[in-house]
PDB file of C-alpha atoms in Angstrom:
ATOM      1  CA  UNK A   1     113.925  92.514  73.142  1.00 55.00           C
ATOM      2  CA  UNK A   2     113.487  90.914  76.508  1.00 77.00           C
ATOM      3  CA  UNK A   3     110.715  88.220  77.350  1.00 89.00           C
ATOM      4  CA  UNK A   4     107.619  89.785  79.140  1.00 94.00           C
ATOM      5  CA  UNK A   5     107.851  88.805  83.299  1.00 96.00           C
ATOM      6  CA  UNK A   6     105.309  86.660  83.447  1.00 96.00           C
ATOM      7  CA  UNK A   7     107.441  84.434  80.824  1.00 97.00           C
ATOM      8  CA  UNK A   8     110.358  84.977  82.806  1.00 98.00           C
ATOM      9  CA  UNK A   9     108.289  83.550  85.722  1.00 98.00           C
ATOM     10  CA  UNK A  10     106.650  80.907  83.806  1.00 98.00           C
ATOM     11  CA  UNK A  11     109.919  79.969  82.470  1.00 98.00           C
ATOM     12  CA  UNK A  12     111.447  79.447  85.883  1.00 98.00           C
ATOM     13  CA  UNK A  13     109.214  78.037  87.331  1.00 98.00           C
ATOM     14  CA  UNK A  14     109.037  75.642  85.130  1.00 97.00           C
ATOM     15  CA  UNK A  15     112.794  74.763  86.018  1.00 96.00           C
ATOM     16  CA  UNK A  16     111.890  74.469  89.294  1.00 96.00           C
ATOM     17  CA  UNK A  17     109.071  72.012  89.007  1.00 95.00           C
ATOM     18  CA  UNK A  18     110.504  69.895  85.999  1.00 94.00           C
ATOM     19  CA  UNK A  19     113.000  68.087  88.032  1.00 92.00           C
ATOM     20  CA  UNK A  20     111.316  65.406  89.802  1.00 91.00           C
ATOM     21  CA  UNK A  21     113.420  66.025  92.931  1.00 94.00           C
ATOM     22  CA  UNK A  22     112.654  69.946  93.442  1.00 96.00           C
ATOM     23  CA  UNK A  23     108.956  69.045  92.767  1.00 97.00           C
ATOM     24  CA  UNK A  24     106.802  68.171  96.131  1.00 97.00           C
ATOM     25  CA  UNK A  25     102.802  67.981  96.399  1.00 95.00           C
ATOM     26  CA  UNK A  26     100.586  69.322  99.672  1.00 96.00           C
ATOM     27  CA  UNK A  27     103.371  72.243 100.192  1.00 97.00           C
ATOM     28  CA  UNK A  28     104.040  75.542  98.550  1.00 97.00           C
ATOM     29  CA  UNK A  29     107.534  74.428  99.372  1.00 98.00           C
ATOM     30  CA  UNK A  30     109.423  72.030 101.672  1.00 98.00           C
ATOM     31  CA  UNK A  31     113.497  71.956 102.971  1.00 98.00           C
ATOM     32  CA  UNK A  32     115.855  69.921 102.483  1.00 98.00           C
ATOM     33  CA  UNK A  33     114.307  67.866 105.500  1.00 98.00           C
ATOM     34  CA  UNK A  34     111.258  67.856 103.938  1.00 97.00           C
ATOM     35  CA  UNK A  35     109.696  70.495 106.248  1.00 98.00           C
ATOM     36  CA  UNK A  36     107.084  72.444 104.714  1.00 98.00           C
ATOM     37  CA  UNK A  37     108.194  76.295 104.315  1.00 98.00           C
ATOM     38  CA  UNK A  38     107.352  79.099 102.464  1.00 98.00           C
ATOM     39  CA  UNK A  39     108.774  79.394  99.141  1.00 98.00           C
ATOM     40  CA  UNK A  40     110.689  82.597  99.609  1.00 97.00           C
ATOM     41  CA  UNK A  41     112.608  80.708 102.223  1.00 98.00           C
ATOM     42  CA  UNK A  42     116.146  80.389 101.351  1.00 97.00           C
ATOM     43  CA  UNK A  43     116.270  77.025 102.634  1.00 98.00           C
ATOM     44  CA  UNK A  44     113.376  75.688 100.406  1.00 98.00           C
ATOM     45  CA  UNK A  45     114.266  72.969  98.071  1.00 98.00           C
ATOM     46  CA  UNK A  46     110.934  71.766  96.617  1.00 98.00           C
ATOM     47  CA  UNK A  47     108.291  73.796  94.886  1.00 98.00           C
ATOM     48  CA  UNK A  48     104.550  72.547  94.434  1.00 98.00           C
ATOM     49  CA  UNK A  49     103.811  74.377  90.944  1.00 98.00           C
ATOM     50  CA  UNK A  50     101.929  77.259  92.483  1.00 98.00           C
ATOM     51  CA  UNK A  51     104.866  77.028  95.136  1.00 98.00           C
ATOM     52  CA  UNK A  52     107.406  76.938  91.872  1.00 98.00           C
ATOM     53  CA  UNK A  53     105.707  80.464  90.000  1.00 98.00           C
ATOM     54  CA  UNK A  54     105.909  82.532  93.953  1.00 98.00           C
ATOM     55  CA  UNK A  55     109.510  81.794  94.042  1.00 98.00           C
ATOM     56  CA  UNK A  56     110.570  82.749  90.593  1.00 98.00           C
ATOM     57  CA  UNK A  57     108.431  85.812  90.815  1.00 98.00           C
ATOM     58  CA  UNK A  58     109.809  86.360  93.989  1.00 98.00           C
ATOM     59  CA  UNK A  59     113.737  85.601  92.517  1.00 98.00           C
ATOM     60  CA  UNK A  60     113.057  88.256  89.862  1.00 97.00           C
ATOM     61  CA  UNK A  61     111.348  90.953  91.387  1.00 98.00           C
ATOM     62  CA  UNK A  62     112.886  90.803  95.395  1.00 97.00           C
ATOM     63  CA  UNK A  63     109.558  91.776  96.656  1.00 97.00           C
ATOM     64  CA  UNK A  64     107.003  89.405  98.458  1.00 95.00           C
ATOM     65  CA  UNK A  65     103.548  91.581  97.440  1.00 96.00           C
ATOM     66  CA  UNK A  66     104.545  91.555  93.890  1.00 97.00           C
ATOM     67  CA  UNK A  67     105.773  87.930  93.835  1.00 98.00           C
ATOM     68  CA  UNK A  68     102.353  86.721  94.729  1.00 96.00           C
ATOM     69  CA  UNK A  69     100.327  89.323  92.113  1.00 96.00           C
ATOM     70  CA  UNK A  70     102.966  88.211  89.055  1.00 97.00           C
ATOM     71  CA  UNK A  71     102.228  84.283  90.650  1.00 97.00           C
ATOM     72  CA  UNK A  72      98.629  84.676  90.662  1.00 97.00           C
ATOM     73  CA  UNK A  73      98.591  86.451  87.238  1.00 96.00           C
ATOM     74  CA  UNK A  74     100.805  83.249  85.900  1.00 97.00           C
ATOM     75  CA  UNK A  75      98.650  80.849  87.560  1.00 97.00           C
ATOM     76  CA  UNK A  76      95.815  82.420  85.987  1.00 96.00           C
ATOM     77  CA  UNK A  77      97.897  81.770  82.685  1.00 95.00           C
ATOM     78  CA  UNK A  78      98.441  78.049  83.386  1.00 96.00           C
ATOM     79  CA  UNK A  79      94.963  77.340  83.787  1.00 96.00           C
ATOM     80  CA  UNK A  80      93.318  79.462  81.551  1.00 93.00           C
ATOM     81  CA  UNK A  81      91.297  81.449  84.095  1.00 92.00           C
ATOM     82  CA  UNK A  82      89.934  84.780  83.717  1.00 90.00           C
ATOM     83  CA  UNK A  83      90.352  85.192  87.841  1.00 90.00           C
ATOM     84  CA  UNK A  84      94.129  85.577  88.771  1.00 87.00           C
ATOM     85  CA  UNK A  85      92.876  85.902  92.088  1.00 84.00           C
ATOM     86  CA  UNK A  86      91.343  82.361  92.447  1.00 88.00           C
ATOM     87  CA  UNK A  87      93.592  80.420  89.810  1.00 94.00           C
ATOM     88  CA  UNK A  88      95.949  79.258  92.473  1.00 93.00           C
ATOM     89  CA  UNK A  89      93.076  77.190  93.538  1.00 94.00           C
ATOM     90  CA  UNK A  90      92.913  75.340  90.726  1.00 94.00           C
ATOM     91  CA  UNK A  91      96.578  74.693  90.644  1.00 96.00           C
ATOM     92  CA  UNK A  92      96.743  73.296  93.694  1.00 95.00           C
ATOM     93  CA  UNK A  93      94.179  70.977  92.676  1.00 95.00           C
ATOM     94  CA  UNK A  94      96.329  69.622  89.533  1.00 95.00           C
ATOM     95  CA  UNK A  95      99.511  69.662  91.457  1.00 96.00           C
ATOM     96  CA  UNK A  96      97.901  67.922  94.312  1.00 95.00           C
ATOM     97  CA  UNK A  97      95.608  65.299  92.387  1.00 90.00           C
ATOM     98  CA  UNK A  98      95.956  61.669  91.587  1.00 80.00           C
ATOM     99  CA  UNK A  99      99.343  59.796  91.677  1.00 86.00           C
ATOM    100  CA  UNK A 100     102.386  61.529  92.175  1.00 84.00           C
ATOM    101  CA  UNK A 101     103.702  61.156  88.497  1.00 85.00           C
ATOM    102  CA  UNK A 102     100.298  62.081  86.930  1.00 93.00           C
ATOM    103  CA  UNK A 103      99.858  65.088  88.550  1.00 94.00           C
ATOM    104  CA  UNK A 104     103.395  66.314  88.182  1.00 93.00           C
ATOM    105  CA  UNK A 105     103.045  65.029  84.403  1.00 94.00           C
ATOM    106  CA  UNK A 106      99.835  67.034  84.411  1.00 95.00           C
ATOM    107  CA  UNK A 107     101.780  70.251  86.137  1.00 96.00           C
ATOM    108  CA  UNK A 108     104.197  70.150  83.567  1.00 96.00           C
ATOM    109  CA  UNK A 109     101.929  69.838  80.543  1.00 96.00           C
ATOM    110  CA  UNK A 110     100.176  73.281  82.383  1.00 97.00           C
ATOM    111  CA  UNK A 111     103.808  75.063  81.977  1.00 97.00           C
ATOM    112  CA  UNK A 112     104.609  73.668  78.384  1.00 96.00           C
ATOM    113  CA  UNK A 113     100.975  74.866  77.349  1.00 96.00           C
ATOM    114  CA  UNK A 114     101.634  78.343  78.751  1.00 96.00           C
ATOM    115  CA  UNK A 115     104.867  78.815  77.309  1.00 96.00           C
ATOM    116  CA  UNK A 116     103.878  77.342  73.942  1.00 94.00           C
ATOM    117  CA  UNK A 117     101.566  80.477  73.918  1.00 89.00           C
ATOM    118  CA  UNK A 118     104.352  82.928  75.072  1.00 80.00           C
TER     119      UNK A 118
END
């Protein structure tokens, strides 16, 4: 049996985020140059962990409108929010807060949490 989507996305996401170099804060995603971009860009790099869930939404499904529901439904997962719609606000919040390794530490705590429950 395969693993429901927003697993999937959870799960690659995750792989996205948990290397300290394809992690970034204050951008959905940056290039190679550091250059802030969207994270359906080819050229991004670096995920924030909202930025992280669009782009392995987006790398499953090949569609930007669903991409962003299935991230905003995962989100919603990650923080334990009853509102998909503002969840991504919160995320930002972790993945932007304190130090650098604290809130990446706390980001990946989010995705271990989520797919402990998976």
């Amino acid at each position: 049996m395969s693993k429901p989507i927003l697993t999937q996305v959870i799960e690659r996401a995750r792989g996205l985020v948990a290397d300290r170099g394809t992690w970034t804060s204050h951008a959905l995603a940056r290039r190679a140059n550091s250059e802030a971009c969207q994270p359906t860009d080819p050229r991004a790099v670096r995920f924030c962990a909202f930025g992280a869930l669009v782009r392995a939404a987006y790398d499953l499904t090949n569609n930007g409108e669903q991409a962003q529901r299935l991230a905003d439904l995962a989100a919603a997962e990650l923080v334990g929010s009853k509102a998909p719609e503002r969840a991504y606000m919160d995320l930002y919040c972790i993945n932007d807060g304190g130090s650098r390794s604290s809130a990446r530490k706390a980001v990946l705590g989010l995705f271990e949490k989520a797919l402990d429950r998976a």
